[in-house]
PDB file of C-alpha atoms in Angstrom:
ATOM      1  CA  MET A   1      -4.911  -7.400 -28.313  1.00 95.00           C
ATOM      2  CA  GLY A   2      -3.694 -10.546 -26.768  1.00 98.00           C
ATOM      3  CA  ILE A   3      -1.103 -12.656 -24.699  1.00 98.00           C
ATOM      4  CA  GLY A   4       0.288 -16.363 -25.127  1.00 98.00           C
ATOM      5  CA  TRP A   5      -1.677 -18.667 -22.920  1.00 98.00           C
ATOM      6  CA  ARG A   6       0.718 -20.770 -20.560  1.00 97.00           C
ATOM      7  CA  PRO A   7      -0.312 -22.524 -17.448  1.00 97.00           C
ATOM      8  CA  GLU A   8       1.887 -20.511 -15.342  1.00 97.00           C
ATOM      9  CA  ILE A   9       0.093 -17.395 -16.143  1.00 98.00           C
ATOM     10  CA  ALA A  10      -3.448 -18.903 -16.955  1.00 98.00           C
ATOM     11  CA  GLU A  11      -5.107 -16.914 -13.853  1.00 98.00           C
ATOM     12  CA  PHE A  12      -3.613 -13.565 -14.991  1.00 98.00           C
ATOM     13  CA  VAL A  13      -4.821 -14.393 -18.751  1.00 98.00           C
ATOM     14  CA  GLY A  14      -8.004 -15.352 -17.597  1.00 98.00           C
ATOM     15  CA  GLY A  15      -8.476 -12.081 -15.551  1.00 98.00           C
ATOM     16  CA  LEU A  16      -7.726  -9.640 -18.499  1.00 99.00           C
ATOM     17  CA  PRO A  17     -11.133  -7.823 -19.009  1.00 98.00           C
ATOM     18  CA  GLY A  18     -10.377  -6.908 -22.475  1.00 98.00           C
ATOM     19  CA  LEU A  19      -8.678  -9.895 -23.898  1.00 98.00           C
ATOM     20  CA  THR A  20      -9.867 -10.631 -27.409  1.00 97.00           C
ATOM     21  CA  PHE A  21      -7.399 -13.598 -28.517  1.00 98.00           C
ATOM     22  CA  THR A  22      -4.808 -15.824 -27.196  1.00 99.00           C
ATOM     23  CA  GLU A  23      -2.505 -18.367 -28.461  1.00 98.00           C
ATOM     24  CA  VAL A  24      -1.548 -21.824 -27.033  1.00 98.00           C
ATOM     25  CA  ILE A  25       1.215 -24.288 -28.116  1.00 97.00           C
ATOM     26  CA  ALA A  26      -0.512 -26.950 -30.142  1.00 97.00           C
ATOM     27  CA  GLU A  27       1.720 -29.722 -28.727  1.00 94.00           C
ATOM     28  CA  SER A  28       0.329 -29.090 -25.189  1.00 94.00           C
ATOM     29  CA  LEU A  29      -3.379 -29.625 -26.147  1.00 93.00           C
ATOM     30  CA  HIS A  30      -3.233 -33.436 -25.982  1.00 90.00           C
ATOM     31  CA  HIS A  31      -4.732 -32.720 -22.189  1.00 90.00           C
ATOM     32  CA  PRO A  32      -6.436 -29.183 -22.440  1.00 92.00           C
ATOM     33  CA  ASP A  33      -6.499 -27.099 -19.646  1.00 96.00           C
ATOM     34  CA  PRO A  34      -9.984 -26.307 -18.314  1.00 98.00           C
ATOM     35  CA  ARG A  35      -8.932 -22.743 -17.877  1.00 98.00           C
ATOM     36  CA  LEU A  36      -8.057 -22.501 -21.645  1.00 98.00           C
ATOM     37  CA  LEU A  37     -11.425 -23.939 -22.628  1.00 98.00           C
ATOM     38  CA  ALA A  38     -13.039 -21.452 -20.073  1.00 98.00           C
ATOM     39  CA  LEU A  39     -11.504 -18.549 -22.215  1.00 98.00           C
ATOM     40  CA  ARG A  40     -12.812 -20.153 -25.605  1.00 98.00           C
ATOM     41  CA  ASP A  41     -16.278 -20.455 -23.974  1.00 98.00           C
ATOM     42  CA  ARG A  42     -16.172 -16.861 -23.052  1.00 97.00           C
ATOM     43  CA  GLY A  43     -15.763 -15.912 -26.537  1.00 98.00           C
ATOM     44  CA  VAL A  44     -11.806 -15.325 -26.640  1.00 98.00           C
ATOM     45  CA  ARG A  45     -10.442 -16.628 -29.926  1.00 98.00           C
ATOM     46  CA  VAL A  46      -7.831 -19.387 -29.159  1.00 99.00           C
ATOM     47  CA  VAL A  47      -5.060 -19.903 -31.927  1.00 99.00           C
ATOM     48  CA  PRO A  48      -3.292 -23.142 -31.634  1.00 98.00           C
ATOM     49  CA  HIS A  49       0.712 -22.391 -32.488  1.00 98.00           C
ATOM     50  CA  GLY A  50       2.632 -25.295 -33.803  1.00 96.00           C
ATOM     51  CA  VAL A  51       6.275 -26.158 -33.359  1.00 94.00           C
ATOM     52  CA  ARG A  52       6.912 -29.597 -34.542  1.00 91.00           C
ATOM     53  CA  LEU A  53       5.399 -29.815 -38.097  1.00 93.00           C
ATOM     54  CA  SER A  54       8.855 -29.089 -39.817  1.00 93.00           C
ATOM     55  CA  LEU A  55       7.286 -27.430 -42.677  1.00 96.00           C
ATOM     56  CA  GLY A  56      10.866 -26.438 -43.750  1.00 93.00           C
ATOM     57  CA  GLY A  57      12.050 -29.832 -43.888  1.00 91.00           C
ATOM     58  CA  ALA A  58      13.029 -31.823 -47.115  1.00 89.00           C
ATOM     59  CA  GLU A  59      10.894 -34.790 -45.899  1.00 90.00           C
ATOM     60  CA  PRO A  60       6.975 -34.722 -46.019  1.00 93.00           C
ATOM     61  CA  VAL A  61       5.183 -33.403 -43.042  1.00 95.00           C
ATOM     62  CA  ASP A  62       4.327 -36.353 -40.591  1.00 94.00           C
ATOM     63  CA  PRO A  63       0.396 -36.890 -41.169  1.00 97.00           C
ATOM     64  CA  GLY A  64      -0.114 -37.468 -37.504  1.00 96.00           C
ATOM     65  CA  ARG A  65       1.119 -34.035 -36.613  1.00 95.00           C
ATOM     66  CA  ILE A  66      -0.993 -32.393 -39.170  1.00 97.00           C
ATOM     67  CA  ALA A  67      -4.165 -34.507 -37.741  1.00 98.00           C
ATOM     68  CA  HIS A  68      -3.134 -33.267 -34.250  1.00 97.00           C
ATOM     69  CA  LEU A  69      -3.028 -29.641 -35.400  1.00 97.00           C
ATOM     70  CA  ALA A  70      -6.440 -30.070 -37.085  1.00 98.00           C
ATOM     71  CA  HIS A  71      -7.746 -31.412 -33.954  1.00 97.00           C
ATOM     72  CA  CYS A  72      -6.602 -28.578 -31.975  1.00 98.00           C
ATOM     73  CA  ALA A  73      -8.373 -26.083 -34.214  1.00 98.00           C
ATOM     74  CA  GLU A  74     -11.620 -28.127 -33.983  1.00 98.00           C
ATOM     75  CA  LEU A  75     -11.270 -28.264 -30.102  1.00 97.00           C
ATOM     76  CA  VAL A  76     -10.663 -24.742 -29.472  1.00 98.00           C
ATOM     77  CA  ARG A  77     -12.907 -23.681 -32.349  1.00 98.00           C
ATOM     78  CA  ALA A  78      -9.925 -21.649 -33.780  1.00 98.00           C
ATOM     79  CA  PRO A  79     -10.364 -19.123 -36.430  1.00 98.00           C
ATOM     80  CA  LEU A  80      -7.012 -20.144 -37.699  1.00 98.00           C
ATOM     81  CA  VAL A  81      -3.716 -22.204 -36.756  1.00 99.00           C
ATOM     82  CA  SER A  82      -0.094 -21.103 -36.959  1.00 99.00           C
ATOM     83  CA  GLU A  83       3.310 -22.672 -37.505  1.00 98.00           C
ATOM     84  CA  HIS A  84       6.838 -21.803 -38.405  1.00 97.00           C
ATOM     85  CA  VAL A  85       8.882 -21.273 -41.566  1.00 97.00           C
ATOM     86  CA  ALA A  86      11.668 -23.714 -40.219  1.00 94.00           C
ATOM     87  CA  PHE A  87      12.552 -27.088 -39.855  1.00 87.00           C
ATOM     88  CA  VAL A  88      12.902 -29.406 -36.757  1.00 83.00           C
ATOM     89  CA  ARG A  89      13.615 -32.859 -38.139  1.00 67.00           C
ATOM     90  CA  ALA A  90      16.025 -34.137 -40.955  1.00 58.00           C
ATOM     91  CA  GLY A  91      17.153 -37.688 -41.778  1.00 56.00           C
ATOM     92  CA  GLY A  92      14.589 -38.902 -39.103  1.00 63.00           C
ATOM     93  CA  LEU A  93      16.241 -37.218 -36.275  1.00 56.00           C
ATOM     94  CA  GLU A  94      14.645 -34.407 -34.144  1.00 58.00           C
ATOM     95  CA  ALA A  95      16.599 -31.439 -33.569  1.00 52.00           C
ATOM     96  CA  GLY A  96      14.395 -30.416 -30.670  1.00 62.00           C
ATOM     97  CA  HIS A  97      14.335 -26.714 -31.527  1.00 66.00           C
ATOM     98  CA  LEU A  98      13.356 -24.529 -34.711  1.00 86.00           C
ATOM     99  CA  LEU A  99      16.200 -24.355 -37.400  1.00 90.00           C
ATOM    100  CA  PRO A 100      16.075 -21.660 -40.271  1.00 92.00           C
ATOM    101  CA  VAL A 101      15.613 -22.893 -43.967  1.00 92.00           C
ATOM    102  CA  PRO A 102      17.894 -21.876 -46.523  1.00 93.00           C
ATOM    103  CA  ARG A 103      16.316 -19.490 -48.718  1.00 95.00           C
ATOM    104  CA  SER A 104      16.999 -21.287 -51.852  1.00 95.00           C
ATOM    105  CA  ARG A 105      14.658 -22.304 -54.820  1.00 96.00           C
ATOM    106  CA  ASP A 106      14.785 -25.995 -53.681  1.00 95.00           C
ATOM    107  CA  SER A 107      13.842 -24.922 -50.000  1.00 94.00           C
ATOM    108  CA  LEU A 108      11.022 -22.752 -51.166  1.00 97.00           C
ATOM    109  CA  ASP A 109       9.626 -25.580 -53.342  1.00 97.00           C
ATOM    110  CA  ALA A 110       9.722 -28.055 -50.438  1.00 96.00           C
ATOM    111  CA  LEU A 111       8.042 -25.393 -48.056  1.00 97.00           C
ATOM    112  CA  VAL A 112       5.422 -24.937 -50.759  1.00 98.00           C
ATOM    113  CA  ARG A 113       4.684 -28.796 -50.940  1.00 98.00           C
ATOM    114  CA  ASN A 114       4.542 -29.223 -47.305  1.00 98.00           C
ATOM    115  CA  VAL A 115       2.327 -26.135 -46.548  1.00 98.00           C
ATOM    116  CA  LYS A 116      -0.114 -27.226 -49.144  1.00 98.00           C
ATOM    117  CA  ALA A 117      -0.193 -30.699 -47.869  1.00 98.00           C
ATOM    118  CA  THR A 118      -0.895 -29.263 -44.421  1.00 98.00           C
ATOM    119  CA  THR A 119      -3.616 -26.795 -45.465  1.00 98.00           C
ATOM    120  CA  ALA A 120      -5.284 -29.609 -47.216  1.00 98.00           C
ATOM    121  CA  GLU A 121      -5.907 -31.320 -43.965  1.00 97.00           C
ATOM    122  CA  LEU A 122      -6.650 -28.326 -41.945  1.00 97.00           C
ATOM    123  CA  GLY A 123     -10.381 -26.862 -41.629  1.00 94.00           C
ATOM    124  CA  VAL A 124      -9.109 -23.278 -41.019  1.00 98.00           C
ATOM    125  CA  PRO A 125      -6.303 -21.136 -42.659  1.00 98.00           C
ATOM    126  CA  LEU A 126      -2.692 -21.484 -41.687  1.00 99.00           C
ATOM    127  CA  ALA A 127      -0.310 -18.504 -40.816  1.00 99.00           C
ATOM    128  CA  LEU A 128       3.219 -18.971 -41.185  1.00 99.00           C
ATOM    129  CA  GLU A 129       5.903 -17.219 -38.725  1.00 98.00           C
ATOM    130  CA  PRO A 130       9.343 -16.458 -39.853  1.00 97.00           C
ATOM    131  CA  ILE A 131      11.741 -17.432 -36.898  1.00 95.00           C
ATOM    132  CA  ALA A 132      14.767 -15.384 -35.248  1.00 90.00           C
ATOM    133  CA  ALA A 133      17.912 -16.945 -36.779  1.00 86.00           C
ATOM    134  CA  LEU A 134      21.604 -16.090 -35.545  1.00 81.00           C
ATOM    135  CA  PHE A 135      22.864 -17.170 -38.886  1.00 77.00           C
ATOM    136  CA  ASP A 136      22.062 -17.197 -42.719  1.00 79.00           C
ATOM    137  CA  TRP A 137      22.760 -20.220 -45.085  1.00 72.00           C
ATOM    138  CA  PRO A 138      25.625 -19.490 -47.461  1.00 81.00           C
ATOM    139  CA  ASP A 139      23.452 -20.663 -50.447  1.00 81.00           C
ATOM    140  CA  ASP A 140      20.548 -18.247 -49.853  1.00 83.00           C
ATOM    141  CA  GLU A 141      19.098 -16.988 -53.176  1.00 93.00           C
ATOM    142  CA  PHE A 142      16.437 -14.899 -52.008  1.00 93.00           C
ATOM    143  CA  GLY A 143      15.934 -11.679 -49.392  1.00 92.00           C
ATOM    144  CA  GLU A 144      13.709 -12.864 -46.621  1.00 95.00           C
ATOM    145  CA  GLY A 145      10.904 -10.759 -47.696  1.00 96.00           C
ATOM    146  CA  GLU A 146      10.947 -12.033 -51.319  1.00 97.00           C
ATOM    147  CA  PHE A 147      11.235 -15.505 -49.999  1.00 97.00           C
ATOM    148  CA  LEU A 148       8.167 -15.058 -47.761  1.00 98.00           C
ATOM    149  CA  THR A 149       5.904 -13.244 -50.530  1.00 98.00           C
ATOM    150  CA  GLU A 150       6.569 -16.055 -52.886  1.00 98.00           C
ATOM    151  CA  LEU A 151       5.879 -18.605 -50.342  1.00 98.00           C
ATOM    152  CA  VAL A 152       2.503 -17.050 -49.316  1.00 99.00           C
ATOM    153  CA  ASP A 153       1.576 -16.205 -53.057  1.00 98.00           C
ATOM    154  CA  ARG A 154       2.085 -19.821 -54.006  1.00 99.00           C
ATOM    155  CA  THR A 155       0.365 -21.528 -51.009  1.00 99.00           C
ATOM    156  CA  GLY A 156      -2.483 -19.002 -50.067  1.00 98.00           C
ATOM    157  CA  ALA A 157      -1.059 -18.954 -46.428  1.00 99.00           C
ATOM    158  CA  LEU A 158      -1.101 -15.999 -44.059  1.00 98.00           C
ATOM    159  CA  LEU A 159       1.854 -14.445 -42.363  1.00 98.00           C
ATOM    160  CA  LEU A 160       2.222 -14.475 -38.459  1.00 98.00           C
ATOM    161  CA  LEU A 161       4.613 -11.412 -38.269  1.00 98.00           C
ATOM    162  CA  ASP A 162       6.938 -11.678 -35.239  1.00 98.00           C
ATOM    163  CA  VAL A 163       7.937  -8.016 -34.804  1.00 98.00           C
ATOM    164  CA  ALA A 164      10.490  -9.014 -32.341  1.00 98.00           C
ATOM    165  CA  ASN A 165      12.120 -11.543 -34.805  1.00 97.00           C
ATOM    166  CA  VAL A 166      12.206  -8.797 -37.371  1.00 98.00           C
ATOM    167  CA  TYR A 167      14.099  -6.635 -35.027  1.00 97.00           C
ATOM    168  CA  ALA A 168      16.457  -9.326 -33.944  1.00 96.00           C
ATOM    169  CA  ASN A 169      17.288 -10.548 -37.434  1.00 95.00           C
ATOM    170  CA  ALA A 170      18.006  -6.914 -38.816  1.00 96.00           C
ATOM    171  CA  ARG A 171      20.162  -5.946 -35.693  1.00 95.00           C
ATOM    172  CA  ASN A 172      22.296  -8.845 -35.863  1.00 94.00           C
ATOM    173  CA  ARG A 173      22.915  -8.520 -39.437  1.00 92.00           C
ATOM    174  CA  GLY A 174      23.214  -4.672 -39.373  1.00 94.00           C
ATOM    175  CA  HIS A 175      20.139  -4.041 -41.286  1.00 95.00           C
ATOM    176  CA  ASP A 176      17.513  -1.374 -40.766  1.00 98.00           C
ATOM    177  CA  PRO A 177      14.401  -3.160 -39.573  1.00 97.00           C
ATOM    178  CA  VAL A 178      11.841  -0.854 -40.906  1.00 98.00           C
ATOM    179  CA  ARG A 179      13.168  -1.647 -44.404  1.00 98.00           C
ATOM    180  CA  VAL A 180      13.227  -5.576 -43.455  1.00 97.00           C
ATOM    181  CA  LEU A 181       9.594  -5.094 -42.362  1.00 98.00           C
ATOM    182  CA  GLU A 182       8.667  -3.253 -45.398  1.00 98.00           C
ATOM    183  CA  SER A 183       9.915  -6.125 -47.578  1.00 98.00           C
ATOM    184  CA  PHE A 184       7.394  -8.404 -46.118  1.00 98.00           C
ATOM    185  CA  PRO A 185       3.886  -9.318 -47.528  1.00 98.00           C
ATOM    186  CA  LEU A 186       2.184  -7.167 -45.165  1.00 97.00           C
ATOM    187  CA  ASP A 187      -1.209  -7.519 -46.806  1.00 96.00           C
ATOM    188  CA  ARG A 188      -1.095 -11.038 -45.580  1.00 97.00           C
ATOM    189  CA  VAL A 189      -0.676 -10.505 -41.997  1.00 98.00           C
ATOM    190  CA  ALA A 190      -2.767 -12.467 -39.652  1.00 98.00           C
ATOM    191  CA  TYR A 191      -1.523 -11.317 -36.235  1.00 97.00           C
ATOM    192  CA  CYS A 192       1.721 -10.162 -34.844  1.00 98.00           C
ATOM    193  CA  HIS A 193       3.871 -11.528 -32.025  1.00 98.00           C
ATOM    194  CA  VAL A 194       5.719  -9.208 -29.747  1.00 98.00           C
ATOM    195  CA  ALA A 195       8.547 -10.499 -27.280  1.00 98.00           C
ATOM    196  CA  GLY A 196      11.541  -9.452 -25.173  1.00 96.00           C
ATOM    197  CA  GLY A 197      15.030 -10.203 -25.502  1.00 95.00           C
ATOM    198  CA  ARG A 198      18.434  -9.311 -24.494  1.00 93.00           C
ATOM    199  CA  GLU A 199      22.068  -8.767 -25.750  1.00 91.00           C
ATOM    200  CA  SER A 200      24.807 -11.435 -25.142  1.00 88.00           C
ATOM    201  CA  GLU A 201      28.135 -11.643 -26.381  1.00 87.00           C
ATOM    202  CA  GLY A 202      27.399  -8.980 -29.053  1.00 88.00           C
ATOM    203  CA  LEU A 203      24.298 -10.597 -30.487  1.00 92.00           C
ATOM    204  CA  TYR A 204      20.708  -9.882 -29.599  1.00 93.00           C
ATOM    205  CA  HIS A 205      18.658 -13.104 -28.635  1.00 92.00           C
ATOM    206  CA  ASP A 206      14.822 -13.195 -28.840  1.00 92.00           C
ATOM    207  CA  THR A 207      14.308 -14.757 -25.421  1.00 94.00           C
ATOM    208  CA  HIS A 208      10.739 -14.381 -24.582  1.00 94.00           C
ATOM    209  CA  THR A 209      11.999 -14.221 -20.925  1.00 94.00           C
ATOM    210  CA  ASP A 210      12.997 -10.486 -20.885  1.00 95.00           C
ATOM    211  CA  PRO A 211      11.190  -7.221 -21.219  1.00 96.00           C
ATOM    212  CA  VAL A 212      10.131  -5.990 -24.452  1.00 98.00           C
ATOM    213  CA  PRO A 213      12.743  -3.315 -25.422  1.00 97.00           C
ATOM    214  CA  ALA A 214      11.854   0.123 -26.449  1.00 98.00           C
ATOM    215  CA  GLU A 215      13.261  -0.633 -30.032  1.00 97.00           C
ATOM    216  CA  VAL A 216      10.786  -3.448 -30.615  1.00 98.00           C
ATOM    217  CA  LEU A 217       7.799  -1.196 -29.360  1.00 98.00           C
ATOM    218  CA  ALA A 218       8.823   1.416 -32.013  1.00 98.00           C
ATOM    219  CA  LEU A 219       8.754  -1.363 -34.722  1.00 98.00           C
ATOM    220  CA  VAL A 220       5.261  -2.384 -33.331  1.00 98.00           C
ATOM    221  CA  ALA A 221       4.252   1.194 -34.238  1.00 98.00           C
ATOM    222  CA  GLU A 222       5.806   0.996 -37.552  1.00 97.00           C
ATOM    223  CA  ALA A 223       3.990  -2.285 -38.317  1.00 97.00           C
ATOM    224  CA  GLU A 224       0.847  -1.063 -37.301  1.00 95.00           C
ATOM    225  CA  ARG A 225       0.947   1.780 -39.604  1.00 94.00           C
ATOM    226  CA  ARG A 226       1.824  -0.512 -42.518  1.00 95.00           C
ATOM    227  CA  CYS A 227      -0.400  -3.642 -41.965  1.00 93.00           C
ATOM    228  CA  PRO A 228      -3.903  -3.455 -43.269  1.00 88.00           C
ATOM    229  CA  PRO A 229      -6.264  -3.760 -40.348  1.00 82.00           C
ATOM    230  CA  GLU A 230      -8.898  -5.568 -42.039  1.00 81.00           C
ATOM    231  CA  GLY A 231      -9.010  -9.322 -40.795  1.00 78.00           C
ATOM    232  CA  ARG A 232      -6.074  -9.055 -38.447  1.00 89.00           C
ATOM    233  CA  LEU A 233      -6.404 -10.373 -34.963  1.00 88.00           C
ATOM    234  CA  GLY A 234      -3.810  -7.831 -33.430  1.00 94.00           C
ATOM    235  CA  HIS A 235      -0.910  -7.913 -31.270  1.00 97.00           C
ATOM    236  CA  LEU A 236       0.116 -10.871 -29.013  1.00 98.00           C
ATOM    237  CA  LEU A 237       2.849 -10.739 -26.083  1.00 98.00           C
ATOM    238  CA  GLU A 238       4.796 -13.852 -25.980  1.00 98.00           C
ATOM    239  CA  ARG A 239       6.397 -14.945 -22.551  1.00 95.00           C
ATOM    240  CA  ASP A 240       7.985 -18.226 -21.963  1.00 92.00           C
ATOM    241  CA  GLY A 241       9.396 -18.657 -18.686  1.00 85.00           C
ATOM    242  CA  ARG A 242      10.852 -16.354 -15.925  1.00 90.00           C
ATOM    243  CA  TYR A 243       7.455 -14.942 -15.682  1.00 96.00           C
ATOM    244  CA  PRO A 244       7.233 -11.513 -13.662  1.00 96.00           C
ATOM    245  CA  PRO A 245       4.663 -10.408 -11.468  1.00 97.00           C
ATOM    246  CA  PRO A 246       1.113  -9.753 -12.812  1.00 98.00           C
ATOM    247  CA  SER A 247       1.595  -6.010 -12.532  1.00 98.00           C
ATOM    248  CA  VAL A 248       4.971  -6.186 -14.894  1.00 97.00           C
ATOM    249  CA  LEU A 249       2.892  -8.258 -17.357  1.00 98.00           C
ATOM    250  CA  ALA A 250      -0.041  -5.837 -17.588  1.00 98.00           C
ATOM    251  CA  ALA A 251       2.534  -2.930 -18.024  1.00 98.00           C
ATOM    252  CA  GLU A 252       4.029  -4.626 -20.948  1.00 98.00           C
ATOM    253  CA  LEU A 253       0.670  -5.320 -22.463  1.00 98.00           C
ATOM    254  CA  ASP A 254      -0.345  -1.742 -22.064  1.00 98.00           C
ATOM    255  CA  ALA A 255       2.997  -0.684 -23.594  1.00 98.00           C
ATOM    256  CA  ILE A 256       2.346  -2.801 -26.652  1.00 98.00           C
ATOM    257  CA  ALA A 257      -1.222  -1.425 -27.109  1.00 98.00           C
ATOM    258  CA  ASP A 258      -0.037   2.247 -26.574  1.00 98.00           C
ATOM    259  CA  ALA A 259       2.561   1.642 -29.339  1.00 98.00           C
ATOM    260  CA  ALA A 260       0.088   0.184 -31.679  1.00 96.00           C
ATOM    261  CA  GLY A 261      -2.436   2.857 -30.907  1.00 95.00           C
ATOM    262  CA  LEU A 262      -4.937   0.222 -29.634  1.00 95.00           C
ATOM    263  CA  SER A 263      -7.131  -0.158 -26.866  1.00 96.00           C
ATOM    264  CA  ARG A 264      -5.528  -1.483 -23.369  1.00 98.00           C
ATOM    265  CA  ILE A 265      -6.908  -4.884 -22.335  1.00 98.00           C
ATOM    266  CA  THR A 266      -5.692  -4.834 -18.834  1.00 98.00           C
TER     267      THR A 266
END
């Protein structure tokens, strides 16, 4: 069990007696916080989580960004790094946020090229996270599970399973989240994200600032039953802003651990 490391909650994270791993935004590691390095030195596994590689873009990945991710992995002695099945850049312009890739053959081929170019420069495995998206592209040729399965098969990459994203995407499309989950290459899962969200104007938004709903906790239990335990780091709570009191964060971590049938870390 783990929780994403953020400066605003660093003291809480550092005080968790049973913490086994954490995740840090790779782009924040240009000047690493001593409190994060103290966790590393304590034996807590630290995973750099990139948000700017733009693996899903038609353009080649920026070599400087790959080099930074590799440096982050070395700095924190990471067992692996993670990034998103998304693009953030097109035509030289930065979008400033993660955008979904079309699930087309051309898009898949571009992803495979970029993932292979990235993994060739990393000294550790790469896990890929499918994002929450409010829309699908009209030229999609694959279901999400089929798309991800071919992606990891062709690249050797691992899967970062964001249970909250699975729930959000399924709910907003009227699909059964368990069936969506079962379509994913669950034998390739490196670890899982869990996060909160809220309903707004008829859509469920994966906000990372709201409590984890009961439906996502139920899907955590389903994921735990279906993912092989060997080699997985476990479940990690994501919070990005509007941080609640430590007692509330601890209760959320306990709820996730209980749903997954794991030992509490608080």
